[in-house]
Amino acid sequence: MKVELTGEQIKESKVAAEFIKAIFDSISTKTKVKGLMVFSIGDVEQRMKNFAKANGVRLASDKIYMSYRRIAHAGRKSKKADNKAVSETQLMQFPLKRFSMDLYYDGAAFVYTDYKTKYIISPAYELSFADGKVEKVAFVTASANVDRTEFKINKYKKI
């Protein structure tokens, strides 16, 4: 799928990649992260908005968010042990690469995939901000070494 990206989309994706890198650096060095613990990776795509509207799925925000906790969760030891953890590079590329990935809905969450990795996006996930907890469209986790046949299961609706 060929997608023309705007300058703003590219800029937001690059800033998000910098936050992701800083989070990975803080995890690997076991130092406190400097900067935002929750950040936007850009707008919810129109194809996701259209599907949500047509299928009664409530989107909690117009932007997609990532957080320190969810990024750490995606790279946790158990995922590494199972060879399912996405790399730092893959996660850093996601904010921009998502526009060219296939998108599915599994009945509860949106799933971006390139059939090597998958990224789970909740339409309404509670994130902790400095001023309290707020529901947002948010990255929940990611997995590597995805089996392409998984997306042939009836629960997945391709968008």
mmCIF file of C-alpha atoms in Angstrom:
data_model
loop_
_atom_site.group_PDB
_atom_site.id
_atom_site.type_symbol
_atom_site.label_atom_id
_atom_site.label_comp_id
_atom_site.label_asym_id
_atom_site.label_seq_id
_atom_site.Cartn_x
_atom_site.Cartn_y
_atom_site.Cartn_z
ATOM 1 C CA MET A 1 0.000 0.000 0.000
ATOM 2 C CA LYS A 2 1.461 3.344 -1.081
ATOM 3 C CA VAL A 3 0.812 6.173 1.372
ATOM 4 C CA GLU A 4 1.790 9.805 0.918
ATOM 5 C CA LEU A 5 2.899 11.177 4.276
ATOM 6 C CA THR A 6 2.733 14.804 5.281
ATOM 7 C CA GLY A 7 5.690 16.701 6.698
ATOM 8 C CA GLU A 8 3.895 16.817 10.048
ATOM 9 C CA GLN A 9 3.451 13.015 10.103
ATOM 10 C CA ILE A 10 7.139 12.521 9.358
ATOM 11 C CA LYS A 11 8.153 15.061 12.025
ATOM 12 C CA GLU A 12 5.889 13.489 14.696
ATOM 13 C CA SER A 13 7.247 10.035 13.841
ATOM 14 C CA LYS A 14 10.854 11.176 14.182
ATOM 15 C CA VAL A 15 10.177 12.801 17.556
ATOM 16 C CA ALA A 16 8.411 9.627 18.727
ATOM 17 C CA ALA A 17 11.417 7.538 17.596
ATOM 18 C CA GLU A 18 13.681 9.764 19.729
ATOM 19 C CA PHE A 19 11.453 9.161 22.793
ATOM 20 C CA ILE A 20 11.469 5.402 22.123
ATOM 21 C CA LYS A 21 15.266 5.401 21.863
ATOM 22 C CA ALA A 22 15.558 7.355 25.128
ATOM 23 C CA ILE A 23 13.299 4.821 26.844
ATOM 24 C CA PHE A 24 15.346 1.881 25.564
ATOM 25 C CA ASP A 25 18.534 3.656 26.676
ATOM 26 C CA SER A 26 17.100 4.214 30.151
ATOM 27 C CA ILE A 27 16.016 0.577 30.422
ATOM 28 C CA SER A 28 19.402 -0.760 29.324
ATOM 29 C CA THR A 29 21.387 1.559 31.601
ATOM 30 C CA LYS A 30 18.853 1.296 34.453
ATOM 31 C CA THR A 31 18.676 5.058 34.734
ATOM 32 C CA LYS A 32 15.645 7.260 35.105
ATOM 33 C CA VAL A 33 14.196 8.360 31.799
ATOM 34 C CA LYS A 34 14.482 12.044 31.012
ATOM 35 C CA GLY A 35 11.486 13.450 29.237
ATOM 36 C CA LEU A 36 7.902 12.407 28.796
ATOM 37 C CA MET A 37 6.666 9.081 30.123
ATOM 38 C CA VAL A 38 3.651 9.219 27.749
ATOM 39 C CA PHE A 39 3.873 10.711 24.273
ATOM 40 C CA SER A 40 1.973 10.879 20.993
ATOM 41 C CA ILE A 41 3.259 9.110 17.898
ATOM 42 C CA GLY A 42 0.827 11.021 15.670
ATOM 43 C CA ASP A 43 -2.780 11.101 14.569
ATOM 44 C CA VAL A 44 -5.069 8.100 14.412
ATOM 45 C CA GLU A 45 -5.165 7.121 10.753
ATOM 46 C CA GLN A 46 -8.285 7.784 8.708
ATOM 47 C CA ARG A 47 -8.723 4.074 7.929
ATOM 48 C CA MET A 48 -8.865 3.334 11.666
ATOM 49 C CA LYS A 49 -11.314 6.195 12.245
ATOM 50 C CA ASN A 50 -13.556 5.022 9.401
ATOM 51 C CA PHE A 51 -13.597 1.429 10.653
ATOM 52 C CA ALA A 52 -14.294 2.527 14.218
ATOM 53 C CA LYS A 53 -17.181 4.747 13.157
ATOM 54 C CA ALA A 54 -18.703 2.075 10.903
ATOM 55 C CA ASN A 55 -18.402 -0.639 13.564
ATOM 56 C CA GLY A 56 -19.297 1.208 16.762
ATOM 57 C CA VAL A 57 -15.766 1.182 18.179
ATOM 58 C CA ARG A 58 -15.107 4.155 20.458
ATOM 59 C CA LEU A 59 -11.748 5.820 19.918
ATOM 60 C CA ALA A 60 -10.679 7.561 23.119
ATOM 61 C CA SER A 61 -8.529 10.160 21.315
ATOM 62 C CA ASP A 62 -7.523 11.537 17.930
ATOM 63 C CA LYS A 63 -3.857 10.674 18.508
ATOM 64 C CA ILE A 64 -2.059 7.396 19.249
ATOM 65 C CA TYR A 65 0.056 7.342 22.386
ATOM 66 C CA MET A 66 2.969 5.264 23.645
ATOM 67 C CA SER A 67 4.325 5.072 27.161
ATOM 68 C CA TYR A 68 7.431 3.993 29.019
ATOM 69 C CA ARG A 69 5.546 1.155 30.737
ATOM 70 C CA ARG A 70 4.100 -0.281 27.521
ATOM 71 C CA ILE A 71 7.447 -0.091 25.684
ATOM 72 C CA ALA A 72 9.148 -1.849 28.603
ATOM 73 C CA HIS A 73 6.358 -4.443 28.553
ATOM 74 C CA ALA A 74 6.929 -5.118 24.830
ATOM 75 C CA GLY A 75 10.606 -5.869 25.504
ATOM 76 C CA ARG A 76 10.231 -7.790 28.765
ATOM 77 C CA LYS A 77 12.436 -10.792 29.573
ATOM 78 C CA SER A 78 9.732 -13.385 28.901
ATOM 79 C CA LYS A 79 9.220 -12.058 25.368
ATOM 80 C CA LYS A 80 12.980 -12.107 24.814
ATOM 81 C CA ALA A 81 13.160 -15.682 26.084
ATOM 82 C CA ASP A 82 10.389 -16.698 23.647
ATOM 83 C CA ASN A 83 12.096 -14.793 20.803
ATOM 84 C CA LYS A 84 8.970 -12.590 20.533
ATOM 85 C CA ALA A 85 10.456 -9.256 21.638
ATOM 86 C CA VAL A 86 10.659 -6.547 18.996
ATOM 87 C CA SER A 87 13.984 -4.807 18.626
ATOM 88 C CA GLU A 88 14.649 -1.216 19.545
ATOM 89 C CA THR A 89 14.986 -0.426 15.831
ATOM 90 C CA GLN A 90 11.663 -2.062 14.968
ATOM 91 C CA LEU A 91 9.886 -0.144 17.693
ATOM 92 C CA MET A 92 11.549 3.131 16.698
ATOM 93 C CA GLN A 93 10.413 2.604 13.081
ATOM 94 C CA PHE A 94 6.826 1.787 14.021
ATOM 95 C CA PRO A 95 5.437 5.366 14.289
ATOM 96 C CA LEU A 96 6.330 5.983 10.631
ATOM 97 C CA LYS A 97 6.154 2.443 9.251
ATOM 98 C CA ARG A 98 2.589 1.926 10.518
ATOM 99 C CA PHE A 99 1.235 3.909 7.585
ATOM 100 C CA SER A 100 2.422 1.214 5.166
ATOM 101 C CA MET A 101 1.460 -1.771 7.339
ATOM 102 C CA ASP A 102 -1.693 -3.810 7.093
ATOM 103 C CA LEU A 103 -4.240 -2.988 9.763
ATOM 104 C CA TYR A 104 -6.651 -5.426 11.400
ATOM 105 C CA TYR A 105 -9.255 -5.327 14.128
ATOM 106 C CA ASP A 106 -9.503 -8.391 16.388
ATOM 107 C CA GLY A 107 -12.714 -7.510 18.213
ATOM 108 C CA ALA A 108 -10.937 -5.660 21.015
ATOM 109 C CA ALA A 109 -7.854 -3.947 19.577
ATOM 110 C CA PHE A 110 -6.321 -2.765 16.334
ATOM 111 C CA VAL A 111 -3.319 -4.678 15.070
ATOM 112 C CA TYR A 112 -0.706 -3.247 12.714
ATOM 113 C CA THR A 113 1.439 -5.869 11.024
ATOM 114 C CA ASP A 114 4.086 -6.351 8.383
ATOM 115 C CA TYR A 115 3.674 -10.112 8.959
ATOM 116 C CA LYS A 116 7.027 -10.205 10.747
ATOM 117 C CA THR A 117 5.944 -8.100 13.702
ATOM 118 C CA LYS A 118 2.625 -6.989 15.111
ATOM 119 C CA TYR A 119 1.774 -3.931 17.158
ATOM 120 C CA ILE A 120 -1.357 -3.913 19.296
ATOM 121 C CA ILE A 121 -3.252 -0.629 19.628
ATOM 122 C CA SER A 122 -6.093 -0.311 22.120
ATOM 123 C CA PRO A 123 -8.878 2.076 21.095
ATOM 124 C CA ALA A 124 -9.340 3.078 24.751
ATOM 125 C CA TYR A 125 -6.434 2.355 27.086
ATOM 126 C CA GLU A 126 -5.925 4.077 30.442
ATOM 127 C CA LEU A 127 -2.576 5.883 30.606
ATOM 128 C CA SER A 128 -1.093 7.782 33.533
ATOM 129 C CA PHE A 129 -0.352 11.435 32.835
ATOM 130 C CA ALA A 130 1.065 13.969 35.282
ATOM 131 C CA ASP A 131 -2.470 15.203 35.984
ATOM 132 C CA GLY A 132 -4.044 11.752 36.371
ATOM 133 C CA LYS A 133 -5.211 8.756 34.400
ATOM 134 C CA VAL A 134 -6.819 9.329 31.016
ATOM 135 C CA GLU A 135 -8.090 6.978 28.330
ATOM 136 C CA LYS A 136 -6.345 7.323 24.970
ATOM 137 C CA VAL A 137 -5.841 5.328 21.792
ATOM 138 C CA ALA A 138 -2.607 3.658 22.823
ATOM 139 C CA PHE A 139 0.098 1.167 21.978
ATOM 140 C CA VAL A 140 -0.264 -1.827 24.300
ATOM 141 C CA THR A 141 2.441 -4.254 23.173
ATOM 142 C CA ALA A 142 4.294 -5.700 20.202
ATOM 143 C CA SER A 143 5.500 -9.141 19.164
ATOM 144 C CA ALA A 144 8.107 -10.351 16.713
ATOM 145 C CA ASN A 145 8.276 -13.576 14.715
ATOM 146 C CA VAL A 146 4.614 -13.384 13.803
ATOM 147 C CA ASP A 147 3.062 -16.277 11.901
ATOM 148 C CA ARG A 148 1.313 -14.911 8.797
ATOM 149 C CA THR A 149 -1.410 -17.540 9.106
ATOM 150 C CA GLU A 150 -2.529 -15.976 12.404
ATOM 151 C CA PHE A 151 -4.324 -13.283 10.410
ATOM 152 C CA LYS A 152 -6.485 -15.874 8.630
ATOM 153 C CA ILE A 153 -8.299 -16.570 11.904
ATOM 154 C CA ASN A 154 -11.900 -15.349 11.779
ATOM 155 C CA LYS A 155 -11.448 -12.927 14.674
ATOM 156 C CA TYR A 156 -9.280 -10.680 12.483
ATOM 157 C CA LYS A 157 -11.017 -8.200 10.206
ATOM 158 C CA LYS A 158 -8.682 -6.560 7.700
ATOM 159 C CA ILE A 159 -9.172 -2.829 7.362
#
